[in-house]
Tab-separated table of C-alpha atoms in Angstrom:
chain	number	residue	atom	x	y	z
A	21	UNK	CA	2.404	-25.334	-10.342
A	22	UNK	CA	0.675	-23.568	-7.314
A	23	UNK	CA	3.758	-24.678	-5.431
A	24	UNK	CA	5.876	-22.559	-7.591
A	25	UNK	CA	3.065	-19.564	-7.820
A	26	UNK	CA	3.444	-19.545	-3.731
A	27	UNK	CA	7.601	-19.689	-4.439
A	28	UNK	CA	7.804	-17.108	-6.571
A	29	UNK	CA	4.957	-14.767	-4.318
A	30	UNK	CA	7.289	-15.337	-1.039
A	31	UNK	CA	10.759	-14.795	-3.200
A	32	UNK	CA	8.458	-11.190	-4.508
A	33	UNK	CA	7.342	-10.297	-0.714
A	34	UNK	CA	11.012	-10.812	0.612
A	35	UNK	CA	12.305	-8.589	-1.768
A	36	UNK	CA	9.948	-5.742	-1.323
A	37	UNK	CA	10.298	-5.976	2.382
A	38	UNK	CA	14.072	-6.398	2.664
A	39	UNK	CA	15.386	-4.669	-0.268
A	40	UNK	CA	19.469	-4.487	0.998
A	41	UNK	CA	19.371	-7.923	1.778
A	42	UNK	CA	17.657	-9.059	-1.938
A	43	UNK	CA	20.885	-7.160	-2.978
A	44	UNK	CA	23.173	-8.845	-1.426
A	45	UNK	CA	21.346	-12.128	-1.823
A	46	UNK	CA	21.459	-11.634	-5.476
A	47	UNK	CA	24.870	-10.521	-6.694
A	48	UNK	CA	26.248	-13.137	-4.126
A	49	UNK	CA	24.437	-15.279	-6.368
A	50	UNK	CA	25.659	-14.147	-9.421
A	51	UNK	CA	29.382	-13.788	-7.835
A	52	UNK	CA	28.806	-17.872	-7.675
A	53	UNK	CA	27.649	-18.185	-11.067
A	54	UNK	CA	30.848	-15.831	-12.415
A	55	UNK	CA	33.234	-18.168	-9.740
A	56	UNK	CA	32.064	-21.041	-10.712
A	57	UNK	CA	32.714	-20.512	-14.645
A	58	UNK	CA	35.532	-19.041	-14.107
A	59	UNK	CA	36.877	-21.981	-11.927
A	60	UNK	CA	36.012	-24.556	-14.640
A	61	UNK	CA	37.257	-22.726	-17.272
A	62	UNK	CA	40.416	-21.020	-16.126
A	63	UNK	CA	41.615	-23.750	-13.155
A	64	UNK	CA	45.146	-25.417	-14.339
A	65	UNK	CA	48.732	-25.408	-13.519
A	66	UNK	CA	49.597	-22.922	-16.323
A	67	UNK	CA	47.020	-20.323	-15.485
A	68	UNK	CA	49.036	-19.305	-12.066
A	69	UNK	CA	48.436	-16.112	-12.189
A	70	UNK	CA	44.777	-16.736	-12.956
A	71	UNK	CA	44.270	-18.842	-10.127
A	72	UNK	CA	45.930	-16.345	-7.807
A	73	UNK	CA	43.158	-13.801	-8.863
A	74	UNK	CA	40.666	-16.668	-8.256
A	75	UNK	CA	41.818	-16.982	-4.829
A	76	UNK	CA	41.358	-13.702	-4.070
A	77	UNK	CA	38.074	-13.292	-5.731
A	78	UNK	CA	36.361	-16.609	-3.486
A	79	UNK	CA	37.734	-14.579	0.014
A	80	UNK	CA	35.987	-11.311	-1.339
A	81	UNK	CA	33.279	-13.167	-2.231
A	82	UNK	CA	33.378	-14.003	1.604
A	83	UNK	CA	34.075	-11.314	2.850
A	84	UNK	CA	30.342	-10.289	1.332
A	85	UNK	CA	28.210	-12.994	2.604
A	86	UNK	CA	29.470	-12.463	5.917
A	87	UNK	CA	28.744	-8.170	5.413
A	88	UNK	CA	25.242	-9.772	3.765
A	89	UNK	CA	24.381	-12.016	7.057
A	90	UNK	CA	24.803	-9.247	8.926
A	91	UNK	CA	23.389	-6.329	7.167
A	92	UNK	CA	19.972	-9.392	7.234
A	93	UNK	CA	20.409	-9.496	10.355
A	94	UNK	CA	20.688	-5.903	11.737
A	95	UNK	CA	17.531	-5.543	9.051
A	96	UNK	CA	15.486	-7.538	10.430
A	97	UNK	CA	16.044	-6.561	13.868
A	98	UNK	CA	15.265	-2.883	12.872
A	99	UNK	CA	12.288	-4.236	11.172
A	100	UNK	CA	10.917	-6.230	14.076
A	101	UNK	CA	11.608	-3.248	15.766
A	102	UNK	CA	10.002	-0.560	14.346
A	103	UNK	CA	6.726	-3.012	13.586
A	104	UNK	CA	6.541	-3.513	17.543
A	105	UNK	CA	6.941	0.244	18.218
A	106	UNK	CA	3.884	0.859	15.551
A	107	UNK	CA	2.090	-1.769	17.699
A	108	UNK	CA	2.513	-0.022	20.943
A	109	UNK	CA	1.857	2.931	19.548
A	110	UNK	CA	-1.587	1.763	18.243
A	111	UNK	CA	-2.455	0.064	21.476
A	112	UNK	CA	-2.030	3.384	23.329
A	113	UNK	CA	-4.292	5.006	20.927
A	114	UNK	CA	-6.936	2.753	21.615
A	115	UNK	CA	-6.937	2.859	25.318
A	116	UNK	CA	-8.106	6.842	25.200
A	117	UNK	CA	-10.246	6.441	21.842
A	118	UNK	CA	-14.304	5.501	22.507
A	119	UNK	CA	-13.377	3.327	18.955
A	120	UNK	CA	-16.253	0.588	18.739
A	121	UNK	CA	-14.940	-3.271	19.414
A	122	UNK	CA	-11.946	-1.183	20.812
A	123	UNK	CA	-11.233	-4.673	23.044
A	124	UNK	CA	-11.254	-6.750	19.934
A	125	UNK	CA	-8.881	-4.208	17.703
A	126	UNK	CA	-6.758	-4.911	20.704
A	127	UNK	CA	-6.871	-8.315	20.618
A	128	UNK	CA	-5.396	-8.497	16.662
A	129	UNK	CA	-2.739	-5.874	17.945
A	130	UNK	CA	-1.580	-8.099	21.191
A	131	UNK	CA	-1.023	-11.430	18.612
A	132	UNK	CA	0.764	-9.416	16.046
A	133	UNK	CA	2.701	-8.408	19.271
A	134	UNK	CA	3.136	-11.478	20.220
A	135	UNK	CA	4.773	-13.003	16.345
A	136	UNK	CA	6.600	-10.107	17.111
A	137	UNK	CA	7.984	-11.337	20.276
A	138	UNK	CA	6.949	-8.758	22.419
A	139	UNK	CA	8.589	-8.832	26.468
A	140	UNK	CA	4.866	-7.782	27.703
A	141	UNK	CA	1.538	-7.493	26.508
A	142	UNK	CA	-0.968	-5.163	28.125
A	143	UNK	CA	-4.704	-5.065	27.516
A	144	UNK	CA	-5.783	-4.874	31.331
A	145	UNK	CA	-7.348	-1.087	30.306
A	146	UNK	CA	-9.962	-3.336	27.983
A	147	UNK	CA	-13.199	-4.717	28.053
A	148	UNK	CA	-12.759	-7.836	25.685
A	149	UNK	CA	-16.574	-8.753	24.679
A	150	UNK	CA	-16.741	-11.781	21.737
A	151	UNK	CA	-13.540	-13.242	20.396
A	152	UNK	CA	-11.990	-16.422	19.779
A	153	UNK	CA	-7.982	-17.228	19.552
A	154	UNK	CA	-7.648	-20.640	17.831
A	155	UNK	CA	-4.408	-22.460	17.370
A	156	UNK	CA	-2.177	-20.263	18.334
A	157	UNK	CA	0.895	-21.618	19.451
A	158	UNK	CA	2.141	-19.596	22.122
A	159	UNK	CA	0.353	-16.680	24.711
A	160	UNK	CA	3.511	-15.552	26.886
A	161	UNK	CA	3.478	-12.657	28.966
A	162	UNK	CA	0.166	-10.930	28.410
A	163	UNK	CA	-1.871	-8.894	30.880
A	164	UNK	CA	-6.229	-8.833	30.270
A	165	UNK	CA	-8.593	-6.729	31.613
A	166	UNK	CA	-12.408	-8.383	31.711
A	167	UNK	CA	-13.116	-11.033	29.380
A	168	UNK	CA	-16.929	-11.850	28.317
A	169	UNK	CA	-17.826	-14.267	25.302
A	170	UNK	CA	-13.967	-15.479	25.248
A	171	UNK	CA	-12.275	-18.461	24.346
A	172	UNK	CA	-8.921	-19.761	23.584
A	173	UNK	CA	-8.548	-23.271	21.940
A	174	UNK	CA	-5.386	-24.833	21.491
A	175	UNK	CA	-2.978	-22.660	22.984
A	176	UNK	CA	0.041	-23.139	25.473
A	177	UNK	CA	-0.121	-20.462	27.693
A	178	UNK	CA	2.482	-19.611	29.862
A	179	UNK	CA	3.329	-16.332	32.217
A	180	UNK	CA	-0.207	-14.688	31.799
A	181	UNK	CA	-2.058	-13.101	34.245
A	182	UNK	CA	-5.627	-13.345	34.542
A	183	UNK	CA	-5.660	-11.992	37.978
A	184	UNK	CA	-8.290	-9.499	39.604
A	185	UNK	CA	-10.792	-9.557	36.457
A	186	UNK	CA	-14.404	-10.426	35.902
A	187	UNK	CA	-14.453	-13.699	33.388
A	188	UNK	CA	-17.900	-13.981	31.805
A	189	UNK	CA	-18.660	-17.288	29.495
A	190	UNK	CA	-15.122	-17.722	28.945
A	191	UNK	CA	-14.187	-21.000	27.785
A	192	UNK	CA	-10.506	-22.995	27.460
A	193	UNK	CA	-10.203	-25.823	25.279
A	194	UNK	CA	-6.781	-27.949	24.546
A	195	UNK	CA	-4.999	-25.390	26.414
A	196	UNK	CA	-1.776	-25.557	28.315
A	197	UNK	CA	-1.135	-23.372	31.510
A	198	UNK	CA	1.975	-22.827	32.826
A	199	UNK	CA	2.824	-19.898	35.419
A	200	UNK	CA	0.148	-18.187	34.720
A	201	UNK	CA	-2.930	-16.833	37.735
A	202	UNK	CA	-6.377	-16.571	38.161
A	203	UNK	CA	-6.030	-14.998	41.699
A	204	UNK	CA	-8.997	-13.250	42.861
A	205	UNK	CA	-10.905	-13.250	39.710
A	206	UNK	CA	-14.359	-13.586	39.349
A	207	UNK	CA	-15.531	-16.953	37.188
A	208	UNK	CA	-19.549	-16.566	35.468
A	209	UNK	CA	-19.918	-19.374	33.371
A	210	UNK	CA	-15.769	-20.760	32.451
A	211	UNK	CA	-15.367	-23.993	30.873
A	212	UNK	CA	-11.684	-25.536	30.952
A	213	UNK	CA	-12.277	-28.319	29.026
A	214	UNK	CA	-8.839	-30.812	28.486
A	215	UNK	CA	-6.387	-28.294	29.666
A	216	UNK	CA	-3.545	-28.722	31.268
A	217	UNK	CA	-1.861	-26.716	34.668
A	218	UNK	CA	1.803	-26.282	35.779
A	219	UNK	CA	2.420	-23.831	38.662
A	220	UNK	CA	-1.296	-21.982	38.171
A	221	UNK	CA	-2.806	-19.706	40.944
A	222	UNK	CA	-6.206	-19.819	41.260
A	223	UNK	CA	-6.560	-18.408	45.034
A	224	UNK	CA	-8.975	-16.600	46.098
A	225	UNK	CA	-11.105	-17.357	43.098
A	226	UNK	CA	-15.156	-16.437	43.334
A	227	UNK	CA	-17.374	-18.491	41.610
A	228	UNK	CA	-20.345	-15.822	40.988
A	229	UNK	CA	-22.919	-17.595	39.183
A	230	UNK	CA	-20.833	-20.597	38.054
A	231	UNK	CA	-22.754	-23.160	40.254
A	232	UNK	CA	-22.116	-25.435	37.815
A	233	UNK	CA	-17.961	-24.636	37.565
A	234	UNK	CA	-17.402	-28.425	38.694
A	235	UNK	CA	-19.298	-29.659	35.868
A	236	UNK	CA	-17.242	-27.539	33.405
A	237	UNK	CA	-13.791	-28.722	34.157
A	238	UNK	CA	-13.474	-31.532	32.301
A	239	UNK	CA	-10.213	-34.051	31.710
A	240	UNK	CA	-7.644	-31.709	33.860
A	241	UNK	CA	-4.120	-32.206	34.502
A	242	UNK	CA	-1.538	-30.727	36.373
A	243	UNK	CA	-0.385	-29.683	39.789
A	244	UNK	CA	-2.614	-27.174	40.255
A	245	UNK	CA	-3.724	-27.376	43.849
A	246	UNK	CA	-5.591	-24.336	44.157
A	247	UNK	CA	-8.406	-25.367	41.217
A	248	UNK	CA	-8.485	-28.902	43.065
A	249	UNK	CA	-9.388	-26.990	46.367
A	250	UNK	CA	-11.844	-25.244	44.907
């Protein structure tokens, strides 16, 4: 029953947010329902003239998914489009507002960005202080500015640049890096703890106050020659 509740709320929420295509969705539907009788009923070798009509009703009713697949699909893309555009748009707001937790409001912006499938994600103009990303399955192409009280768990992240910023009790659990660069940050207090490395820069890296960095990388794998040098 709660099955059919979530069914029925998904079916509701794709029609409201992709009205054309509900349209064409639904008297395709009922096209099938009309063919389908009518085949049953009206199909035999004395009905000729019938079943030249049917013909030509099954390639209209083709010719209408196919106009329906790609009306859904030049929605959709307009959709994705315009959300990302909102996105950007609210990004650049926050990087000249004085808005409280204006690095965290950031943060919920970049992932919507990123189930958006944005190219790039810039938040090098903020000052992240106290958040935690947790399962999500993919970070590519994103940009930060300082990070303090941070973590990611669970994550593969791939093409992201770290580089140049202060990270402060940052910590990186179950996560995958691939092509991604720590260059000439500063580490204070970063755990990676069973990560994994592919093609990861860390040169140049400063410890600060992480005497106890060593300690905090725990179960790594990888190539990463740089960390190992460290």
């Amino acid at each position: 029953m709660c099955y059919l509740y979530g069914m029925i709320g998904r079916i509701k929420n794709f029609i409201s947010d992709h009205p054309k295509s509900s349209l064409f969705i639904g008297v395709a539907f009922l096209i099938i329902v009309i063919l389908g009788v009518t085949d049953f009923l009206l199909m035999s070798p004395e009905t000729y003239d019938v079943y030249d009509i049917l013909v030509e009703s099954h390639g209209l009713f083709f010719d209408l998914v196919v106009f329906g697949v790609i009306l859904s699909i030049y929605e959709e893309w307009r959709s994705r489009k315009e959300q990302l555009q909102r996105c950007y748009d609210e990004m650049n707001h926050l990087k000249y507002s004085k808005v409280k937790n204006a690095g965290q409001k950031a943060i919920v912006i970049a992932i919507k960005m990123q189930n958006l499938k944005a190219s790039d994600i810039d938040l090098t103009a903020f000052k992240i202080d106290g958040y935690h990303i947790h399962d999500m399955k993919r970070m590519n192409n994103w940009r930060f500015g300082h990070l303090r009280r941070f973590s990611i768990t669970i994550s593969h992240i791939t093409n992201t640049n770290f580089s140049g910023i202060v990270l402060n009790k940052v910590t990186f659990i179950s996560c995958n890096f691939e092509n991604c660069s720590f260059a000439l940050s500063k580490f204070e207090n970063v755990t990676f703890l069973s990560c994994t490395f592919k093609n990861v820069n860390f040169d140049n890296v400063l410890l600060g106050k992480s005497i106890d960095f060593f300690e905090r990388i725990k179960n790594i794998q990888g190539d990463s020659k740089d960390l190992e040098e460290l």
